[in-house]
Short mmCIF file of C-alpha atoms and ligand atoms in Angstrom, two decimals:
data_model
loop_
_atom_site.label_atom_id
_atom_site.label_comp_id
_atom_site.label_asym_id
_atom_site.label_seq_id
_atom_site.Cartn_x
_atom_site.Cartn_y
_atom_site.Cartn_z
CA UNK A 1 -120.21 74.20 -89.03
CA UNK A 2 -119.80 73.46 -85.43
CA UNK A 3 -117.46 70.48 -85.20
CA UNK A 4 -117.56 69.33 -81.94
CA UNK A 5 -120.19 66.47 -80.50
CA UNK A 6 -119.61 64.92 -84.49
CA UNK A 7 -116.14 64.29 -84.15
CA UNK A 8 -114.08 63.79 -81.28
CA UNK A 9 -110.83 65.98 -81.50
CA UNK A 10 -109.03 62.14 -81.28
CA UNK A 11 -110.55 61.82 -84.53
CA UNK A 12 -109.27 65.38 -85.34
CA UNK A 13 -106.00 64.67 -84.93
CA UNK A 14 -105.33 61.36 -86.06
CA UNK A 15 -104.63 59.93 -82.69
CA UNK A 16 -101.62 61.99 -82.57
CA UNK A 17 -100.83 63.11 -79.14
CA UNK A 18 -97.51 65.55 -79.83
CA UNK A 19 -96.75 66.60 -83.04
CA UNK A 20 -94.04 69.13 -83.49
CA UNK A 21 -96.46 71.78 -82.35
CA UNK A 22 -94.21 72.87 -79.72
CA UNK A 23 -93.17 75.67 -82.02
CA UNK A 24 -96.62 76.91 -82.14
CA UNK A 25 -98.05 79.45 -79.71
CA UNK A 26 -102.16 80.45 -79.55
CA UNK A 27 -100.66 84.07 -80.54
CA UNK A 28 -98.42 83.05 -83.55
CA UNK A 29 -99.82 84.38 -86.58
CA UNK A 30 -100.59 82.25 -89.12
CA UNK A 31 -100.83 82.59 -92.90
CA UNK A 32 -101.95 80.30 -96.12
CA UNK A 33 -99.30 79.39 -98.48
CA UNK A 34 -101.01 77.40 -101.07
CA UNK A 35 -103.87 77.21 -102.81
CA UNK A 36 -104.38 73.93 -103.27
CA UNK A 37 -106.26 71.56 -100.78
CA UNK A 38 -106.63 68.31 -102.44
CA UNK A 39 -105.86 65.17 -100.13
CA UNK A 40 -106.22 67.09 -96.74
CA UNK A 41 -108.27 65.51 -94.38
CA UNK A 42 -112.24 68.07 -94.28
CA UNK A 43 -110.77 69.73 -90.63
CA UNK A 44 -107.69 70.61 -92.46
CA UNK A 45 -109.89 72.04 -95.38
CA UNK A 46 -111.83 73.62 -93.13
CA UNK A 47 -108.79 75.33 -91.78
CA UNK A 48 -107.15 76.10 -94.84
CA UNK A 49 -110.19 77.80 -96.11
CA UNK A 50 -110.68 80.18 -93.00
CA UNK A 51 -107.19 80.79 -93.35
CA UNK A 52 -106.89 82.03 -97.22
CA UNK A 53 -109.26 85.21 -96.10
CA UNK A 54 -106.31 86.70 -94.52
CA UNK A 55 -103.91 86.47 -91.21
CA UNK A 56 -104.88 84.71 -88.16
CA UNK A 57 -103.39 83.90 -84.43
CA UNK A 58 -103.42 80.18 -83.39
CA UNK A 59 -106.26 80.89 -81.07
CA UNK A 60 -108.50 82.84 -83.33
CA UNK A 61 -108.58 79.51 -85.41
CA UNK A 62 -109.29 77.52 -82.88
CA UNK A 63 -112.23 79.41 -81.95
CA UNK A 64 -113.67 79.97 -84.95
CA UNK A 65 -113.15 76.41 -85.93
CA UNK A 66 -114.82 75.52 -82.55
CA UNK A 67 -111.65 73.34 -81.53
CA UNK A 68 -109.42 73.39 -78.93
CA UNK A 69 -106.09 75.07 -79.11
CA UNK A 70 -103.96 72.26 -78.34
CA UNK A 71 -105.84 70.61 -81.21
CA UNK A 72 -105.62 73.08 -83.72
CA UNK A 73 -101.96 73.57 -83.25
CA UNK A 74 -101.72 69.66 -83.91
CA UNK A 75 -103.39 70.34 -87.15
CA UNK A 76 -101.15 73.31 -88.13
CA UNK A 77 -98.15 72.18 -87.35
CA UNK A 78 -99.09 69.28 -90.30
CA UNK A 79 -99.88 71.98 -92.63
CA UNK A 80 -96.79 73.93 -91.82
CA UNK A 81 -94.54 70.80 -92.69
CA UNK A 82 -96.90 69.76 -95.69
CA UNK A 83 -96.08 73.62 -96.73
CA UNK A 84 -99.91 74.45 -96.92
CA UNK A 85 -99.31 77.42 -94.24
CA UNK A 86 -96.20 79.83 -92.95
CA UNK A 87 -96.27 81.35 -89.65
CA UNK A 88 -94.55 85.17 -88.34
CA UNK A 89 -92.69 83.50 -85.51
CA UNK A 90 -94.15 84.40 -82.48
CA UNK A 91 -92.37 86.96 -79.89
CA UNK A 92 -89.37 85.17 -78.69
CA UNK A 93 -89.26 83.27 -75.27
CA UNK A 94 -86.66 84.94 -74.07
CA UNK A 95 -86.65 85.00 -70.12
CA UNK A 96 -86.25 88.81 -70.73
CA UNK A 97 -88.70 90.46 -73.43
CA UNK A 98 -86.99 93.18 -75.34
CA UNK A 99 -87.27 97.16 -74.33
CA UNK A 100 -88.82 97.91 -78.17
CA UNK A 101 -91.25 95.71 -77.75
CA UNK A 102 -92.39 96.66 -74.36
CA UNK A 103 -92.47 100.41 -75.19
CA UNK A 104 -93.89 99.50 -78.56
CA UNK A 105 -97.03 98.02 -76.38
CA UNK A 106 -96.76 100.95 -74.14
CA UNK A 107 -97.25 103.49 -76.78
CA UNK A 108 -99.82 101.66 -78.53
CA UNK A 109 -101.93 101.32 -75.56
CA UNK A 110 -101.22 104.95 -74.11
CA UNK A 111 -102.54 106.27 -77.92
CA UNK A 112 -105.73 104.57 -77.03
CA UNK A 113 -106.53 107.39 -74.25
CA UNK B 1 -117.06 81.83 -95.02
CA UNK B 2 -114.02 83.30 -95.19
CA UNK B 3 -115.10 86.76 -97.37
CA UNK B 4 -118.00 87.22 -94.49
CA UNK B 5 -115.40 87.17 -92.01
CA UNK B 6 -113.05 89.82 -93.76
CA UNK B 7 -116.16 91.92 -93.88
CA UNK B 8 -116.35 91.88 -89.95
CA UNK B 9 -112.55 92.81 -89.64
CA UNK B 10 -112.36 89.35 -88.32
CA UNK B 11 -108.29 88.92 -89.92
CA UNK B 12 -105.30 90.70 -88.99
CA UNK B 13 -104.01 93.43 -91.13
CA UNK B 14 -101.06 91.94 -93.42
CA UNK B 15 -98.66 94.18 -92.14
CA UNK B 16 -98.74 92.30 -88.67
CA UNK B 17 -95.45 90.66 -87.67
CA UNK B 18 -95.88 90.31 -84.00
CA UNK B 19 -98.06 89.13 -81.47
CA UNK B 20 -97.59 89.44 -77.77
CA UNK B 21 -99.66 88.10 -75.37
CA UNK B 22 -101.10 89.59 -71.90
CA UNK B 23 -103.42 87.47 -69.27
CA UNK B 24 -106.14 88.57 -67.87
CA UNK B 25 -106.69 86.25 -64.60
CA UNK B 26 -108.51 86.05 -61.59
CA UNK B 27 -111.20 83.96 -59.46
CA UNK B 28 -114.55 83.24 -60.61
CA UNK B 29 -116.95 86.01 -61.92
CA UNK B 30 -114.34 88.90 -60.93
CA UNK B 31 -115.07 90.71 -64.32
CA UNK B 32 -112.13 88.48 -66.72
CA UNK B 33 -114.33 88.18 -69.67
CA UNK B 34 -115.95 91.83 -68.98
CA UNK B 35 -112.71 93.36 -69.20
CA UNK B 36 -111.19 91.27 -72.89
CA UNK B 37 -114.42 92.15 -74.01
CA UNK B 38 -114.44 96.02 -72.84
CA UNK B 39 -110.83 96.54 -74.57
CA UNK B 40 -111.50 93.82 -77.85
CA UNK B 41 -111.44 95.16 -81.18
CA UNK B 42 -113.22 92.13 -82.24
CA UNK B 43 -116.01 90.06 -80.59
CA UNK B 44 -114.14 88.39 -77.74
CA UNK B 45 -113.70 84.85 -78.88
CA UNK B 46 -113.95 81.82 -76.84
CA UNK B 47 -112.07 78.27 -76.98
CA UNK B 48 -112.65 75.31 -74.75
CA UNK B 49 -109.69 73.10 -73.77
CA UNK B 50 -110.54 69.40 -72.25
CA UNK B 51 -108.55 68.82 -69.26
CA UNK B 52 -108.25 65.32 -66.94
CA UNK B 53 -108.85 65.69 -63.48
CA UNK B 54 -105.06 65.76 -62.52
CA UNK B 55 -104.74 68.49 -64.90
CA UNK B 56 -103.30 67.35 -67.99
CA UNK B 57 -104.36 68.32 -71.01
CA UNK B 58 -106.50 66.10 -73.52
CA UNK B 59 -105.84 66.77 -77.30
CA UNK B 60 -105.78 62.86 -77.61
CA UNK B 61 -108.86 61.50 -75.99
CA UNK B 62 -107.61 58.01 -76.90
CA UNK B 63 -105.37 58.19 -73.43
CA UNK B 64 -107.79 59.20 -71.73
CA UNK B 65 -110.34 56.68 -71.84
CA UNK B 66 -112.62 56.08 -68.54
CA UNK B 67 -111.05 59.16 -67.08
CA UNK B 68 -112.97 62.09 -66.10
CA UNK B 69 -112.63 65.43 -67.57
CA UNK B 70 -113.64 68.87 -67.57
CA UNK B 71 -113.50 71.58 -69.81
CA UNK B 72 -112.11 75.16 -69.43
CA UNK B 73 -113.11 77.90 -71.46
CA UNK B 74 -110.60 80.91 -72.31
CA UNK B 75 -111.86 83.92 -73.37
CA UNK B 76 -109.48 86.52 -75.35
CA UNK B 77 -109.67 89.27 -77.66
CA UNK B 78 -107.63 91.62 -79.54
CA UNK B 79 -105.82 94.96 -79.81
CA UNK B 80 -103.98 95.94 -82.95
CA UNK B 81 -101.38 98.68 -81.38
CA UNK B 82 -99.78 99.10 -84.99
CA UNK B 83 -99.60 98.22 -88.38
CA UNK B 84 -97.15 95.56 -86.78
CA UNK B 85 -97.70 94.94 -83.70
CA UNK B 86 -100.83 93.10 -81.96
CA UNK B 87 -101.83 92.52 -78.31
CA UNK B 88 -104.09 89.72 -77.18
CA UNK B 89 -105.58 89.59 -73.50
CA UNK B 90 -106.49 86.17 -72.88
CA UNK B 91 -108.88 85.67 -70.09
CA UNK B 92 -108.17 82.60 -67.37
CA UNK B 93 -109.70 80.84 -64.64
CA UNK B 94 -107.81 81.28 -61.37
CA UNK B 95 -107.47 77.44 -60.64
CA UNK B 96 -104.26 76.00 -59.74
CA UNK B 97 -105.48 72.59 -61.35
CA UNK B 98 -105.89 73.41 -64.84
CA UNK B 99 -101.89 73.10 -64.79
CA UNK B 100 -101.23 72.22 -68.16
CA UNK B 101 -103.49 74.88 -69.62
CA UNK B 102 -101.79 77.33 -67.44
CA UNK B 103 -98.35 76.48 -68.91
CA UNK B 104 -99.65 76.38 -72.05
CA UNK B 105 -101.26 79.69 -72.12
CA UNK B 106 -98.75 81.38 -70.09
CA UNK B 107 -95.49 80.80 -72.02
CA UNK B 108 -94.78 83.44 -73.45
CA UNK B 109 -96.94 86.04 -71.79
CA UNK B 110 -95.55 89.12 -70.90
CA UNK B 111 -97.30 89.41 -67.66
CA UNK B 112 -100.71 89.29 -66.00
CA UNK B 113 -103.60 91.69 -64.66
CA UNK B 114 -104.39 89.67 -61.48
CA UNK B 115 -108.54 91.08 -60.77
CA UNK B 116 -109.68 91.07 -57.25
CA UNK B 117 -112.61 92.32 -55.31
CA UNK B 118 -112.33 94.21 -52.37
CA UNK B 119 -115.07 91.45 -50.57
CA UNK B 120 -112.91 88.44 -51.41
CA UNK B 121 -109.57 89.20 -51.41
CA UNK B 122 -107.88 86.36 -50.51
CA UNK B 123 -109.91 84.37 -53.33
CA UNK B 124 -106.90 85.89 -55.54
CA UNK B 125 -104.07 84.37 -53.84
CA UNK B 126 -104.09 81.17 -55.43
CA UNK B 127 -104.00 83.08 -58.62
CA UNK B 128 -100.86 85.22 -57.44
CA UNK B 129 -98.80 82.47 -56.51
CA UNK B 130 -99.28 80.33 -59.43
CA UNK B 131 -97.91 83.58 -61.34
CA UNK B 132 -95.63 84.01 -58.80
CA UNK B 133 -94.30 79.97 -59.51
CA UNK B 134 -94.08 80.03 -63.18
CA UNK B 135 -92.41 83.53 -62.96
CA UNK B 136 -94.78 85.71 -65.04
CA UNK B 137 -94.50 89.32 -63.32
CA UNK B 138 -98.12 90.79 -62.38
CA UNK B 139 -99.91 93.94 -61.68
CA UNK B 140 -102.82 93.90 -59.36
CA UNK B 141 -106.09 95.42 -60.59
CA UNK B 142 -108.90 96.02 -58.09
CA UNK B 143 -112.75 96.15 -59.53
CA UNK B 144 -115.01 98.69 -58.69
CA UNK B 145 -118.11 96.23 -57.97
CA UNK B 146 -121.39 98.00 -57.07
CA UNK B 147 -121.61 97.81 -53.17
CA UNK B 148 -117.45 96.69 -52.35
CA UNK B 149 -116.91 98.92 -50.33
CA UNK B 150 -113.63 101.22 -50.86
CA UNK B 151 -110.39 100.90 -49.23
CA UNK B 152 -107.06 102.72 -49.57
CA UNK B 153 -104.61 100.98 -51.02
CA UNK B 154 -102.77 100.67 -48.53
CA UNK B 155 -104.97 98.33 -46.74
CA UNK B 156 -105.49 96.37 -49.88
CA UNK B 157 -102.03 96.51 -50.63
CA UNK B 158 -101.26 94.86 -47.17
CA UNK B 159 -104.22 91.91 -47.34
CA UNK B 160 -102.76 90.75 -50.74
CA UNK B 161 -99.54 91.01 -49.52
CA UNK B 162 -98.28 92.70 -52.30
CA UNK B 163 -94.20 93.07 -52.83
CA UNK B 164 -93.78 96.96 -52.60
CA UNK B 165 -92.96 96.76 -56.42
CA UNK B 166 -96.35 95.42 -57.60
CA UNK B 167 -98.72 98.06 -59.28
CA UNK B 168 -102.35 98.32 -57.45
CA UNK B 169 -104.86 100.04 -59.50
CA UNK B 170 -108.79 100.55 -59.33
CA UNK B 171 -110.40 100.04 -62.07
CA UNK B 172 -113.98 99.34 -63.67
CA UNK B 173 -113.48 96.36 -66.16
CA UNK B 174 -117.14 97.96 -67.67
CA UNK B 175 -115.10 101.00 -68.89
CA UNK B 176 -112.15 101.17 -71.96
CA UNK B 177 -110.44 104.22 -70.39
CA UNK B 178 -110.34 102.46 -66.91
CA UNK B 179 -109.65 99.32 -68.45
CA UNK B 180 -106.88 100.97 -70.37
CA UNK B 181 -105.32 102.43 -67.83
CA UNK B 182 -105.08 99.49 -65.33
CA UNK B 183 -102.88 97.64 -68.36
CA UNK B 184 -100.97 100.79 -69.04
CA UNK B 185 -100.12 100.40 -65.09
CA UNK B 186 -98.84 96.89 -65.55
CA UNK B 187 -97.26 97.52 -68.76
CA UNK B 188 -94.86 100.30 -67.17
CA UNK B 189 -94.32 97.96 -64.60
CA UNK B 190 -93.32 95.25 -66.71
CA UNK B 191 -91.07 98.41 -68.71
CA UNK B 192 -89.21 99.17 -65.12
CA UNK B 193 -88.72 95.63 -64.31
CA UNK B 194 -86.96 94.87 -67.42
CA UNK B 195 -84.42 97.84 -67.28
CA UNK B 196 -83.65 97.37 -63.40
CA UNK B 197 -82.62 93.92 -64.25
CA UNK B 198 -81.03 94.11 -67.47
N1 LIG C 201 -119.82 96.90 -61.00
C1 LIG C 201 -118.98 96.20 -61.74
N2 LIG C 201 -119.39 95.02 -62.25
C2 LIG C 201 -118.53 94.31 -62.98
C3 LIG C 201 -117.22 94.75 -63.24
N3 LIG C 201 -116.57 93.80 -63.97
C4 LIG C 201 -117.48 92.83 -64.17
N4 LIG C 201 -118.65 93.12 -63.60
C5 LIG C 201 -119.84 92.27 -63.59
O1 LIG C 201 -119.52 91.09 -62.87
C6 LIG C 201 -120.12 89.94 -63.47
C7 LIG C 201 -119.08 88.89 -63.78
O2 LIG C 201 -118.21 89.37 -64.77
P1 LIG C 201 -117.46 88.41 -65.82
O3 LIG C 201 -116.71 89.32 -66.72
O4 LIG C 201 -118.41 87.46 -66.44
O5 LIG C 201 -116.48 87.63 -64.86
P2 LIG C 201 -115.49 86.42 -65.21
O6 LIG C 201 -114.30 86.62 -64.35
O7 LIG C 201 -115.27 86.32 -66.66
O8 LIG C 201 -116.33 85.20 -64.68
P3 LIG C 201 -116.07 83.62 -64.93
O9 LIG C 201 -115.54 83.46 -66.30
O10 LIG C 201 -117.41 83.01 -64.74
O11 LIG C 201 -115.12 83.22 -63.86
C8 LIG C 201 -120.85 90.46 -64.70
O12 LIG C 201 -122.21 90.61 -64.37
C9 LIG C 201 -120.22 91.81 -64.97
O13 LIG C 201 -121.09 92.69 -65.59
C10 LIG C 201 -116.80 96.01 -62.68
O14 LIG C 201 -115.67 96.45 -62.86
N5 LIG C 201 -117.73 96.67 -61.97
MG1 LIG C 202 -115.51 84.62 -67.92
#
């Protein structure tokens, strides 16, 4: 199960130091799109079969595929433009984060007490 | 795998259409992974990132070769605050030379709970000012550690330094309602900030 120490993430990745992950954070949520897996490399199985149970953030792959963020995102950003997965944009990057949002997280939090 | 993990509430609900992000940061064993883990809704999870020595980050070990490295492990967990709306506190070391991680984990992030202890102070600065240099606003969140002794905040407030603006809180990263509260604090904080300078 545990991937690293039998592959190095190199190997992961193809040797591919940027891919278009850019567009991926560790907090976008990501989703399956297709059932099939045939021809993907066994990491991107791997991934693709975590990811039909059910909605995930970048991170929460990475750690339960025991790989690095900046690795996984290199994987998912192949599966995004091979149209095996669809992501909920993350929140944007705007230098200023919307008022909603920030009393959206205040409520949330404050209903915890 | 994957039904064994729906069992443990391990995925998000499918209404979920946003994520933000919040860090948790601070120098070493000030309570980071105590507190994710105190306010998680799932196990706190864990990922390791490779890093050079000059701080770059290694997701291509084939550039790296005969360099040395070191690994960093973030620690974050999860809040779900609605049926669409989702929080993550990501846990990270206070070092200055994990650059690239910083960025990386940092874009994007609402703002920070900087932890200090009132023994070692000044071991957050380096913390502060990194925040302070990529811009991500910050609250300051002092832990209640078994034999610190207690000081107003006012003497805290003045060896950090703090800009009159920046939230001080006590808190016990051990407890949810403490916990809580302390990122209630720097949420309101982030709330004012944005409506003085829209
Ligand atoms: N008394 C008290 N102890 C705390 C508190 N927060 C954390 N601790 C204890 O402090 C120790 C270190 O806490 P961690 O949460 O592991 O700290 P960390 O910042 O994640 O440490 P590193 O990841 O190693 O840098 C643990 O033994 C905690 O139980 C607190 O608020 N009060
Ligand atoms: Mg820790």
């Amino acid at each position: 199960m545990r991937l690293r120490g039998l592959v190095r993430p190199y190997v992961v990745t193809g040797g591919r130091a940027h891919a278009s992950r850019n567009t991926l954070d560790a907090v976008t949520v990501v989703i399956a799109t297709r059932e099939q897996v045939a021809g993907l490399s066994p990491e991107k199985k791997r991934l693709m079969e975590l990811c039909r149970g059910g909605a995930l953030s970048v991170a929460e792959i990475a750690a339960h595929l025991s790989l690095p963020i900046s690795v996984t995102k290199v994987l998912l950003s192949d599966l995004v433009d091979s149209g095996h997965i669809a992501t909920h944009a993350a929140v944007s990057h705007a230098a200023r984060p919307d008022m909603k949002l920030l009393k959206d997280v205040l409520d949330g939090l404050r209903a915890r007490l | 795998m994957a039904s064994v993990l729906a069992s443990d509430g391990v995925y998000l609900r499918d209404t979920v259409r946003t994520a933000v992000k919040l860090l948790v940061v601070g120098p070493f064993a000030i309570g980071k992974t105590t507190f994710v883990g105190t306010l998680s809704e799932i196990r706190p999870l864990r990922t390791e990132e490779t890093m050079t020595e000059a701080g770059a980050l290694v997701d291509d070990l084939a550039g790296v070769n005969g360099k040395s490295t070191t690994t960093v492990a973030l620690d974050f967990g999860r809040l779900t605050l609605t049926d669409e709306l989702v929080l993550y506190l990501f846990g990270a070391p206070g070092q200055k030379r994990f650059t690239q991680i910083w960025k990386d984990i940092a874009f994007g992030a609402l703002g920070a709970l900087v932890l200090a202890d009132t023994r070692r102070l000044e071991q957050s600065f380096e913390v502060m000012g990194l925040l302070e240099e990529l811009g991500i606003p910050y609250a300051v969140a002092v832990n209640a550690f078994d034999g610190a002794p207690a000081f107003p905040g006012a003497e805290v407030r003045d060896a950090l330094d703090l800009l009159p603006e920046t939230p001080l809180v006590f808190c016990d990263a051990r407890d949810v309602t403490s916990s809580t509260q302390a990122l209630i604090t720097l949420v309101e904080y982030l709330s004012t900030r944005n409506q003085e300078n829209a």
